[in-house]
Amino acid sequence: MTASAPSGLSSVGIVGGSLAGLFHAVALTALGLDVDVWERSGGRPADRGAGIVLQPAVARFLREFCGVEPDRVTVPVTHRQYFAADGGVDVLPMRQQMISWGTIHQALRDALPAGRYHGGQPVTGLAHRPDGATVRVGGADRAVDLAILADGSGSRHRGLVAPAGAPRYAGYVAHRGVVDEADLPRELVARFDGRFSFWDGDRSQFLCYFIPGDHGAVAAGRRRLNWVWYARADRSELDRLTTDRHGVRHGLSLPPGLLDPRVGADLLARARATLPEPLRRLVEHTAEPFVQAILDAHADRMRDRRILLTGDAAFVVRPHTAAATEKAAAEALTLHRALREAPSTDAALRAWERLSLAEATAIHRQGVGLGRRLGLDSPEATG
Ligand SMILES: Cc1cc2nc3c(=O)[nH]c(=O)nc-3n(C[C@H](O)[C@H](O)[C@H](O)COP(=O)(O)OP(=O)(O)OC[C@H]3O[C@@H](n4cnc5c(N)ncnc54)[C@H](O)[C@@H]3O)c2cc1C
């Protein structure tokens, strides 16, 4: 896909090389811009949203900007199934496609020209300058015409654009797990195959679905089963859940492999006491459960002059919307279109901010409403 950006805009610096950063990098490279992405982690950034429900903007992005046909890299579901406490199951037709964070990340990395993704290079400073910004990396300043902050919910530079609206804990966590299909008994695979499964408990919800395995593999036998179990946790419980087996505190999330065995034992006991049998067995088959705190963040601005705020750095939306990655892709598509069509860079950036703020605000509200309806918000955390 080729098109061009307004004159006077040539270099773009992107802070953060996860999904939001890469969507923007690929979309702006397609406009002929000179784009660099700086990512602080040296390997692959943490796979925080293991399973992702594919939505239209991500599908369009993969097809049009990455040359990847979504059908090839997604696992289809044809039905939703709702488990009841008495063991019954309600099944409704509902077609969706499931993808993984890693599959999207790889497609975006592959679409970026060589030498433009700089892993292991944290951005330590960012400042406005006339008609651009200065990005500080590796002790040197780099002048760019446009800087995009895609450094996630913990953004250290957010305050340059939106001092208000920093993330806060919503009062509940997602216990998560990913299990290789090959490690699951066949009858359990059959229970979940082609289904998006749900169970609503007392102020708790469990859901699961198959996602691609390594290298985007979608063939039966090579996929993974991804589950998420939302549960309330006050601040002290959050600390306990995210303190690892060596006593190190991780704050808002705990990666796979580090769960304190006592927390693991509690999780299993709760699964055995409350979950319907197939879901309980799924938790029992999970070698390395992990934990993520659910956060809320909503910026009141997404732009100051030539610095933009995007993805989770701007808004952290609740995962019940299944729309966080979609929002990041849509913001990149909106920027691509605005820069292609607007008469000047500043007019394009104004239009992008107006459209993106409206869209993100609506998704954010929807997510908070869904969390409340499930009884998950804790009054102590949300005020
Ligand atoms: C429980 C849970 C479930 C989720 N499920 C879904 C789902 O089903 N569907 C969905 O669409 N989304 C889901 N998400 C959200 C999704 O993972 C993110 O919204 C999406 O990946 C976009 O994030 P991002 O790129 O803005 O930020 P992040 O993924 O947080 O990336 C920020 C990046 O910036 C880097 N960085 C930070 N500071 C610096 C710096 N100073 N210099 C350089 N680099 C820096 C970080 O290392 C990181 O790689 C879920 C999230 C949670 C918590």
Tab-separated table of C-alpha atoms and ligand atoms in Angstrom:
chain	number	residue	atom	x	y	z
A	1	MET	CA	0.000	0.000	0.000
A	2	THR	CA	1.547	3.357	-1.014
A	3	ALA	CA	0.283	6.892	-0.494
A	4	SER	CA	1.967	10.034	0.708
A	5	ALA	CA	1.994	12.258	3.786
A	6	PRO	CA	1.748	16.078	3.779
A	7	SER	CA	4.964	17.888	2.847
A	8	GLY	CA	7.125	18.928	5.806
A	9	LEU	CA	6.589	15.607	7.555
A	10	SER	CA	9.344	13.115	7.003
A	11	SER	CA	10.710	11.498	10.178
A	12	VAL	CA	8.728	9.739	12.905
A	13	GLY	CA	10.011	8.360	16.214
A	14	ILE	CA	7.920	5.785	18.051
A	15	VAL	CA	8.403	5.000	21.746
A	16	GLY	CA	7.435	1.371	22.407
A	17	GLY	CA	7.539	-1.604	20.054
A	18	SER	CA	4.525	-3.564	21.205
A	19	LEU	CA	1.299	-3.697	19.195
A	20	ALA	CA	0.294	-0.010	19.269
A	21	GLY	CA	3.807	1.132	18.360
A	22	LEU	CA	4.117	-1.353	15.524
A	23	PHE	CA	0.651	-0.650	14.057
A	24	HIS	CA	1.633	3.012	13.793
A	25	ALA	CA	5.117	2.228	12.482
A	26	VAL	CA	3.805	0.027	9.680
A	27	ALA	CA	0.961	2.411	8.749
A	28	LEU	CA	3.268	5.434	8.586
A	29	THR	CA	6.000	3.574	6.706
A	30	ALA	CA	3.325	2.888	4.082
A	31	LEU	CA	3.041	6.674	3.626
A	32	GLY	CA	6.722	6.827	2.707
A	33	LEU	CA	7.768	8.228	6.093
A	34	ASP	CA	11.093	7.554	7.728
A	35	VAL	CA	10.003	5.670	10.874
A	36	ASP	CA	12.080	4.389	13.811
A	37	VAL	CA	10.712	2.324	16.702
A	38	TRP	CA	12.553	2.224	20.029
A	39	GLU	CA	11.634	-0.634	22.347
A	40	ARG	CA	13.170	-0.942	25.795
A	41	SER	CA	13.045	-4.729	26.022
A	42	GLY	CA	15.787	-6.624	24.256
A	43	GLY	CA	13.898	-9.775	23.340
A	44	ARG	CA	10.286	-9.898	22.339
A	45	PRO	CA	8.193	-7.535	24.516
A	46	ALA	CA	6.130	-9.329	27.151
A	47	ASP	CA	3.164	-11.249	25.713
A	48	ARG	CA	0.608	-9.577	27.960
A	49	GLY	CA	-2.537	-10.326	26.002
A	50	ALA	CA	-1.890	-13.971	25.160
A	51	GLY	CA	-5.188	-14.473	23.323
A	52	ILE	CA	-6.918	-11.760	21.303
A	53	VAL	CA	-10.383	-11.771	19.761
A	54	LEU	CA	-9.855	-10.648	16.162
A	55	GLN	CA	-11.846	-7.517	15.352
A	56	PRO	CA	-12.339	-5.708	12.005
A	57	ALA	CA	-9.575	-3.056	12.156
A	58	VAL	CA	-6.917	-5.627	13.087
A	59	ALA	CA	-8.128	-7.966	10.317
A	60	ARG	CA	-8.032	-5.116	7.808
A	61	PHE	CA	-4.597	-4.056	9.009
A	62	LEU	CA	-3.161	-7.569	8.666
A	63	ARG	CA	-4.590	-7.939	5.180
A	64	GLU	CA	-3.824	-4.497	3.747
A	65	PHE	CA	-0.588	-3.523	5.486
A	66	CYS	CA	1.058	-6.859	6.330
A	67	GLY	CA	-0.126	-8.996	3.411
A	68	VAL	CA	-1.387	-11.589	5.893
A	69	GLU	CA	-4.773	-13.196	5.259
A	70	PRO	CA	-6.489	-13.378	8.687
A	71	ASP	CA	-8.080	-16.772	7.904
A	72	ARG	CA	-4.581	-18.302	7.747
A	73	VAL	CA	-3.516	-17.139	11.209
A	74	THR	CA	-6.691	-17.386	13.276
A	75	VAL	CA	-8.639	-20.132	14.985
A	76	PRO	CA	-12.351	-19.940	14.171
A	77	VAL	CA	-15.140	-20.350	16.690
A	78	THR	CA	-18.674	-21.011	15.522
A	79	HIS	CA	-20.523	-20.925	18.858
A	80	ARG	CA	-20.523	-19.438	22.326
A	81	GLN	CA	-21.162	-21.843	25.145
A	82	TYR	CA	-22.252	-20.755	28.613
A	83	PHE	CA	-21.592	-23.153	31.461
A	84	ALA	CA	-24.123	-23.137	34.312
A	85	ALA	CA	-23.457	-24.012	37.952
A	86	ASP	CA	-25.542	-27.225	37.632
A	87	GLY	CA	-23.301	-28.520	34.838
A	88	GLY	CA	-25.700	-27.551	32.020
A	89	VAL	CA	-24.481	-25.726	28.923
A	90	ASP	CA	-26.292	-23.175	26.724
A	91	VAL	CA	-24.939	-23.002	23.187
A	92	LEU	CA	-25.578	-20.121	20.784
A	93	PRO	CA	-24.237	-19.646	17.263
A	94	MET	CA	-21.660	-16.824	17.073
A	95	ARG	CA	-18.827	-16.750	14.567
A	96	GLN	CA	-15.536	-15.180	15.644
A	97	GLN	CA	-11.849	-15.568	14.913
A	98	MET	CA	-9.226	-15.867	17.618
A	99	ILE	CA	-5.630	-14.794	17.252
A	100	SER	CA	-2.676	-14.450	19.596
A	101	TRP	CA	-0.662	-11.412	20.624
A	102	GLY	CA	2.475	-13.136	19.314
A	103	THR	CA	0.971	-13.765	15.863
A	104	ILE	CA	-0.003	-10.114	15.418
A	105	HIS	CA	3.353	-8.925	16.735
A	106	GLN	CA	5.251	-11.162	14.304
A	107	ALA	CA	3.164	-10.040	11.298
A	108	LEU	CA	3.857	-6.400	12.174
A	109	ARG	CA	7.579	-6.983	12.709
A	110	ASP	CA	7.778	-8.757	9.350
A	111	ALA	CA	6.071	-5.794	7.639
A	112	LEU	CA	8.550	-3.257	9.004
A	113	PRO	CA	11.652	-2.490	6.897
A	114	ALA	CA	14.897	-3.961	8.294
A	115	GLY	CA	16.836	-1.837	10.748
A	116	ARG	CA	13.844	0.253	11.885
A	117	TYR	CA	13.014	-1.634	15.075
A	118	HIS	CA	15.562	-0.931	17.775
A	119	GLY	CA	15.145	-3.489	20.559
A	120	GLY	CA	16.851	-3.025	23.925
A	121	GLN	CA	16.834	0.772	23.498
A	122	PRO	CA	14.743	2.621	26.093
A	123	VAL	CA	13.733	6.190	25.380
A	124	THR	CA	14.946	8.182	28.376
A	125	GLY	CA	13.808	11.648	27.366
A	126	LEU	CA	11.271	13.315	25.127
A	127	ALA	CA	10.708	17.027	24.528
A	128	HIS	CA	8.839	19.339	22.198
A	129	ARG	CA	10.762	21.375	19.626
A	130	PRO	CA	9.379	23.654	16.900
A	131	ASP	CA	7.592	21.451	14.338
A	132	GLY	CA	8.724	18.269	15.962
A	133	ALA	CA	10.138	16.541	19.008
A	134	THR	CA	13.460	15.416	20.401
A	135	VAL	CA	13.794	11.782	21.429
A	136	ARG	CA	16.624	10.807	23.756
A	137	VAL	CA	17.964	7.272	23.232
A	138	GLY	CA	21.286	5.761	24.269
A	139	GLY	CA	22.496	9.116	25.588
A	140	ALA	CA	21.948	10.900	22.240
A	141	ASP	CA	19.162	13.247	21.083
A	142	ARG	CA	17.372	12.503	17.866
A	143	ALA	CA	15.176	15.158	16.190
A	144	VAL	CA	11.971	13.883	14.572
A	145	ASP	CA	9.050	15.653	12.899
A	146	LEU	CA	6.542	13.572	14.847
A	147	ALA	CA	6.865	11.476	18.031
A	148	ILE	CA	4.347	8.790	18.987
A	149	LEU	CA	4.131	7.554	22.552
A	150	ALA	CA	3.106	3.901	22.494
A	151	ASP	CA	4.832	2.957	25.746
A	152	GLY	CA	1.869	1.251	27.375
A	153	SER	CA	-0.107	1.734	30.571
A	154	GLY	CA	3.051	2.487	32.582
A	155	SER	CA	4.044	5.273	30.153
A	156	ARG	CA	6.705	7.405	31.709
A	157	HIS	CA	6.213	10.209	29.186
A	158	ARG	CA	2.385	10.398	29.199
A	159	GLY	CA	2.408	13.596	31.276
A	160	LEU	CA	3.879	15.551	28.326
A	161	VAL	CA	0.540	15.169	26.560
A	162	ALA	CA	-2.042	14.255	29.209
A	163	PRO	CA	-1.025	14.883	32.825
A	164	ALA	CA	-4.449	13.706	34.064
A	165	GLY	CA	-5.956	10.252	33.629
A	166	ALA	CA	-3.075	8.027	34.753
A	167	PRO	CA	-4.004	4.344	35.278
A	168	ARG	CA	-5.616	3.145	38.463
A	169	TYR	CA	-6.421	-0.311	39.722
A	170	ALA	CA	-10.018	-1.385	39.045
A	171	GLY	CA	-10.216	-3.746	42.030
A	172	TYR	CA	-9.921	-7.091	40.255
A	173	VAL	CA	-7.414	-9.270	38.474
A	174	ALA	CA	-7.284	-11.643	35.549
A	175	HIS	CA	-5.799	-15.024	36.409
A	176	ARG	CA	-4.651	-16.357	33.083
A	177	GLY	CA	-3.298	-19.495	31.528
A	178	VAL	CA	-2.242	-20.868	28.169
A	179	VAL	CA	-2.062	-24.633	27.650
A	180	ASP	CA	-0.680	-26.453	24.612
A	181	GLU	CA	-3.449	-28.434	22.932
A	182	ALA	CA	-1.092	-31.439	22.800
A	183	ASP	CA	-1.005	-31.465	26.627
A	184	LEU	CA	-4.782	-31.669	27.013
A	185	PRO	CA	-6.879	-34.846	27.095
A	186	ARG	CA	-8.756	-35.370	23.851
A	187	GLU	CA	-12.211	-35.141	25.405
A	188	LEU	CA	-11.330	-31.771	26.945
A	189	VAL	CA	-10.172	-30.471	23.547
A	190	ALA	CA	-13.498	-31.632	22.068
A	191	ARG	CA	-15.401	-29.752	24.811
A	192	PHE	CA	-13.808	-26.429	23.816
A	193	ASP	CA	-13.056	-26.844	20.099
A	194	GLY	CA	-14.883	-24.281	17.940
A	195	ARG	CA	-16.396	-22.655	21.045
A	196	PHE	CA	-15.915	-19.421	22.966
A	197	SER	CA	-16.719	-20.674	26.473
A	198	PHE	CA	-17.990	-18.619	29.417
A	199	TRP	CA	-18.926	-19.133	33.034
A	200	ASP	CA	-20.290	-16.325	35.206
A	201	GLY	CA	-19.875	-16.864	38.939
A	202	ASP	CA	-20.412	-14.698	41.977
A	203	ARG	CA	-18.527	-11.491	41.039
A	204	SER	CA	-16.291	-13.607	38.868
A	205	GLN	CA	-16.094	-14.681	35.227
A	206	PHE	CA	-14.136	-17.383	33.409
A	207	LEU	CA	-13.671	-17.576	29.652
A	208	CYS	CA	-11.557	-19.610	27.265
A	209	TYR	CA	-10.878	-20.190	23.591
A	210	PHE	CA	-8.276	-21.744	21.298
A	211	ILE	CA	-5.579	-19.497	19.819
A	212	PRO	CA	-2.719	-20.184	17.372
A	213	GLY	CA	0.359	-21.988	18.698
A	214	ASP	CA	4.007	-21.265	17.939
A	215	HIS	CA	4.666	-19.369	14.687
A	216	GLY	CA	0.934	-18.802	14.213
A	217	ALA	CA	0.199	-22.555	13.825
A	218	VAL	CA	-3.561	-23.112	13.577
A	219	ALA	CA	-3.672	-26.839	12.697
A	220	ALA	CA	-5.476	-29.073	15.186
A	221	GLY	CA	-2.963	-30.425	17.700
A	222	ARG	CA	-0.660	-27.410	17.457
A	223	ARG	CA	-2.945	-24.737	18.912
A	224	ARG	CA	-3.155	-23.469	22.488
A	225	LEU	CA	-6.083	-23.063	24.802
A	226	ASN	CA	-6.182	-19.603	26.365
A	227	TRP	CA	-8.176	-18.926	29.541
A	228	VAL	CA	-8.910	-15.880	31.654
A	229	TRP	CA	-10.530	-15.915	35.102
A	230	TYR	CA	-11.559	-12.526	36.494
A	231	ALA	CA	-11.757	-12.287	40.274
A	232	ARG	CA	-11.922	-9.472	42.775
A	233	ALA	CA	-8.803	-8.760	44.813
A	234	ASP	CA	-8.232	-5.893	47.205
A	235	ARG	CA	-4.853	-4.148	47.251
A	236	SER	CA	-3.254	-6.504	49.762
A	237	GLU	CA	-4.491	-9.530	47.820
A	238	LEU	CA	-3.113	-8.007	44.593
A	239	ASP	CA	0.268	-7.655	46.298
A	240	ARG	CA	0.136	-11.284	47.407
A	241	LEU	CA	-0.827	-12.532	43.917
A	242	THR	CA	1.937	-10.598	42.181
A	243	THR	CA	4.720	-11.377	44.656
A	244	ASP	CA	6.689	-14.178	43.049
A	245	ARG	CA	7.996	-17.488	44.404
A	246	HIS	CA	11.238	-15.756	45.434
A	247	GLY	CA	9.438	-13.003	47.359
A	248	VAL	CA	10.020	-10.355	44.673
A	249	ARG	CA	7.082	-7.958	44.228
A	250	HIS	CA	6.042	-7.316	40.619
A	251	GLY	CA	3.289	-4.773	41.219
A	252	LEU	CA	0.546	-5.006	38.621
A	253	SER	CA	1.260	-8.304	36.891
A	254	LEU	CA	3.123	-11.553	37.336
A	255	PRO	CA	4.574	-13.322	34.270
A	256	PRO	CA	4.243	-17.094	33.653
A	257	GLY	CA	6.614	-19.320	35.631
A	258	LEU	CA	6.889	-17.170	38.739
A	259	LEU	CA	3.659	-17.833	40.651
A	260	ASP	CA	4.154	-18.486	44.370
A	261	PRO	CA	3.189	-22.166	44.931
A	262	ARG	CA	0.868	-21.099	47.795
A	263	VAL	CA	-1.008	-18.781	45.416
A	264	GLY	CA	-1.108	-21.609	42.861
A	265	ALA	CA	-2.548	-23.971	45.483
A	266	ASP	CA	-5.243	-21.415	46.420
A	267	LEU	CA	-6.151	-20.956	42.763
A	268	LEU	CA	-6.546	-24.712	42.316
A	269	ALA	CA	-8.609	-25.015	45.496
A	270	ARG	CA	-10.917	-22.229	44.323
A	271	ALA	CA	-11.192	-23.807	40.863
A	272	ARG	CA	-12.162	-27.132	42.464
A	273	ALA	CA	-14.701	-25.478	44.749
A	274	THR	CA	-16.417	-23.230	42.205
A	275	LEU	CA	-15.780	-23.955	38.518
A	276	PRO	CA	-17.778	-26.341	36.325
A	277	GLU	CA	-15.843	-29.554	35.685
A	278	PRO	CA	-14.301	-28.858	32.218
A	279	LEU	CA	-13.050	-25.429	33.341
A	280	ARG	CA	-11.670	-26.817	36.585
A	281	ARG	CA	-9.765	-29.460	34.614
A	282	LEU	CA	-8.363	-26.781	32.357
A	283	VAL	CA	-6.934	-24.921	35.352
A	284	GLU	CA	-5.522	-28.218	36.658
A	285	HIS	CA	-3.701	-28.754	33.347
A	286	THR	CA	-2.097	-25.300	33.402
A	287	ALA	CA	1.577	-25.507	34.348
A	288	GLU	CA	2.256	-21.778	34.619
A	289	PRO	CA	-0.740	-19.568	35.432
A	290	PHE	CA	-0.036	-15.854	35.463
A	291	VAL	CA	-1.779	-12.751	36.790
A	292	GLN	CA	-2.644	-9.287	35.477
A	293	ALA	CA	-4.281	-6.462	37.406
A	294	ILE	CA	-7.172	-4.820	35.574
A	295	LEU	CA	-6.548	-1.101	35.163
A	296	ASP	CA	-8.503	1.925	34.026
A	297	ALA	CA	-6.904	4.878	32.312
A	298	HIS	CA	-8.446	7.571	30.167
A	299	ALA	CA	-6.600	10.545	28.763
A	300	ASP	CA	-8.390	13.815	28.093
A	301	ARG	CA	-5.917	14.631	25.311
A	302	MET	CA	-4.020	12.465	22.866
A	303	ARG	CA	-1.866	15.135	21.271
A	304	ASP	CA	0.254	18.088	22.158
A	305	ARG	CA	1.781	19.735	19.113
A	306	ARG	CA	3.897	17.025	17.441
A	307	ILE	CA	3.706	14.418	20.186
A	308	LEU	CA	0.869	11.851	20.080
A	309	LEU	CA	-0.319	9.450	22.763
A	310	THR	CA	-1.730	6.132	21.562
A	311	GLY	CA	-2.660	2.565	22.599
A	312	ASP	CA	-2.632	1.709	26.310
A	313	ALA	CA	-0.481	4.784	27.036
A	314	ALA	CA	-3.579	6.883	26.304
A	315	PHE	CA	-6.471	4.647	27.387
A	316	VAL	CA	-6.435	1.331	29.185
A	317	VAL	CA	-9.776	-0.254	28.357
A	318	ARG	CA	-11.181	-3.235	30.212
A	319	PRO	CA	-10.473	-6.576	28.534
A	320	HIS	CA	-14.245	-7.464	28.535
A	321	THR	CA	-14.548	-5.195	25.499
A	322	ALA	CA	-12.004	-7.355	23.599
A	323	ALA	CA	-11.179	-4.059	21.928
A	324	ALA	CA	-7.800	-2.818	23.219
A	325	THR	CA	-5.782	-4.148	20.297
A	326	GLU	CA	-8.571	-3.132	17.927
A	327	LYS	CA	-8.393	0.396	19.332
A	328	ALA	CA	-4.626	0.539	18.727
A	329	ALA	CA	-5.024	-0.680	15.130
A	330	ALA	CA	-7.899	1.748	14.502
A	331	GLU	CA	-5.810	4.665	15.818
A	332	ALA	CA	-3.027	3.758	13.367
A	333	LEU	CA	-5.487	3.435	10.465
A	334	THR	CA	-7.073	6.783	11.383
A	335	LEU	CA	-3.661	8.469	11.446
A	336	HIS	CA	-2.716	6.942	8.108
A	337	ARG	CA	-5.919	8.216	6.550
A	338	ALA	CA	-5.780	11.670	8.159
A	339	LEU	CA	-2.209	12.242	6.987
A	340	ARG	CA	-3.136	11.096	3.488
A	341	GLU	CA	-6.212	13.296	3.199
A	342	ALA	CA	-5.719	16.407	5.334
A	343	PRO	CA	-4.241	19.570	3.784
A	344	SER	CA	-1.470	19.850	6.396
A	345	THR	CA	0.217	17.779	9.088
A	346	ASP	CA	-1.332	19.818	11.887
A	347	ALA	CA	-4.827	19.529	10.401
A	348	ALA	CA	-4.303	15.764	10.139
A	349	LEU	CA	-3.124	15.472	13.744
A	350	ARG	CA	-6.094	17.522	14.978
A	351	ALA	CA	-8.512	15.297	13.071
A	352	TRP	CA	-6.762	12.171	14.387
A	353	GLU	CA	-7.030	13.343	17.983
A	354	ARG	CA	-10.700	14.272	17.680
A	355	LEU	CA	-11.693	10.934	16.138
A	356	SER	CA	-9.440	8.804	18.367
A	357	LEU	CA	-10.544	10.489	21.605
A	358	ALA	CA	-14.213	9.979	20.781
A	359	GLU	CA	-13.707	6.332	19.897
A	360	ALA	CA	-11.501	5.504	22.903
A	361	THR	CA	-13.807	7.298	25.338
A	362	ALA	CA	-16.761	5.230	24.124
A	363	ILE	CA	-14.850	1.922	24.425
A	364	HIS	CA	-13.549	2.882	27.849
A	365	ARG	CA	-17.078	3.615	29.140
A	366	GLN	CA	-18.395	0.393	27.689
A	367	GLY	CA	-15.634	-1.568	29.450
A	368	VAL	CA	-16.309	0.012	32.840
A	369	GLY	CA	-20.025	-0.753	32.413
A	370	LEU	CA	-19.292	-4.405	31.590
A	371	GLY	CA	-17.019	-4.747	34.633
A	372	ARG	CA	-19.743	-3.298	36.880
A	373	ARG	CA	-22.410	-5.558	35.425
A	374	LEU	CA	-20.246	-8.561	36.250
A	375	GLY	CA	-19.937	-7.222	39.822
A	376	LEU	CA	-16.169	-7.080	39.504
A	377	ASP	CA	-15.370	-3.487	40.456
A	378	SER	CA	-14.288	-2.983	44.004
A	379	PRO	CA	-15.744	0.227	45.548
A	380	GLU	CA	-12.507	0.661	47.507
A	381	ALA	CA	-10.483	0.766	44.263
A	382	THR	CA	-12.834	2.672	42.016
A	383	GLY	CA	-14.283	5.241	44.395
B	1	LIG	C1	-5.967	-9.324	31.176
B	1	LIG	C2	-5.788	-8.686	29.842
B	1	LIG	C3	-6.393	-9.256	28.751
B	1	LIG	C4	-6.293	-8.662	27.500
B	1	LIG	N1	-6.954	-9.249	26.480
B	1	LIG	C5	-7.045	-8.594	25.334
B	1	LIG	C6	-7.900	-9.078	24.301
B	1	LIG	O1	-8.551	-10.113	24.388
B	1	LIG	N2	-8.008	-8.347	23.197
B	1	LIG	C7	-7.310	-7.196	23.062
B	1	LIG	O2	-7.469	-6.562	22.025
B	1	LIG	N3	-6.439	-6.744	23.958
B	1	LIG	C8	-6.306	-7.391	25.110
B	1	LIG	N4	-5.491	-6.875	26.077
B	1	LIG	C9	-4.767	-5.603	25.863
B	1	LIG	C10	-3.660	-5.632	24.840
B	1	LIG	O3	-2.684	-6.554	25.228
B	1	LIG	C11	-3.050	-4.212	24.652
B	1	LIG	O4	-4.055	-3.254	24.660
B	1	LIG	C12	-2.329	-4.056	23.300
B	1	LIG	O5	-1.275	-4.973	23.255
B	1	LIG	C13	-1.786	-2.630	23.041
B	1	LIG	O6	-0.863	-2.310	24.020
B	1	LIG	P1	0.259	-1.173	23.758
B	1	LIG	O7	1.113	-1.547	22.599
B	1	LIG	O8	-0.376	0.160	23.753
B	1	LIG	O9	1.076	-1.254	25.125
B	1	LIG	P2	2.014	-2.411	25.682
B	1	LIG	O10	1.669	-3.724	25.076
B	1	LIG	O11	2.007	-2.285	27.151
B	1	LIG	O12	3.430	-2.006	25.116
B	1	LIG	C14	4.184	-0.915	25.542
B	1	LIG	C15	5.597	-1.151	25.070
B	1	LIG	O13	6.378	-0.008	25.325
B	1	LIG	C16	7.636	-0.430	25.800
B	1	LIG	N5	8.203	0.694	26.557
B	1	LIG	C17	7.770	1.228	27.736
B	1	LIG	N6	8.526	2.271	28.093
B	1	LIG	C18	9.453	2.431	27.134
B	1	LIG	C19	10.509	3.361	26.926
B	1	LIG	N7	10.767	4.340	27.813
B	1	LIG	N8	11.281	3.237	25.824
B	1	LIG	C20	11.022	2.260	24.909
B	1	LIG	N9	10.042	1.347	25.054
B	1	LIG	C21	9.266	1.440	26.140
B	1	LIG	C22	7.344	-1.658	26.642
B	1	LIG	O14	8.479	-2.465	26.836
B	1	LIG	C23	6.269	-2.329	25.793
B	1	LIG	O15	6.794	-3.216	24.839
B	1	LIG	C24	-5.531	-7.476	27.333
B	1	LIG	C25	-4.848	-6.929	28.416
B	1	LIG	C26	-5.005	-7.498	29.670
B	1	LIG	C27	-4.333	-6.850	30.855
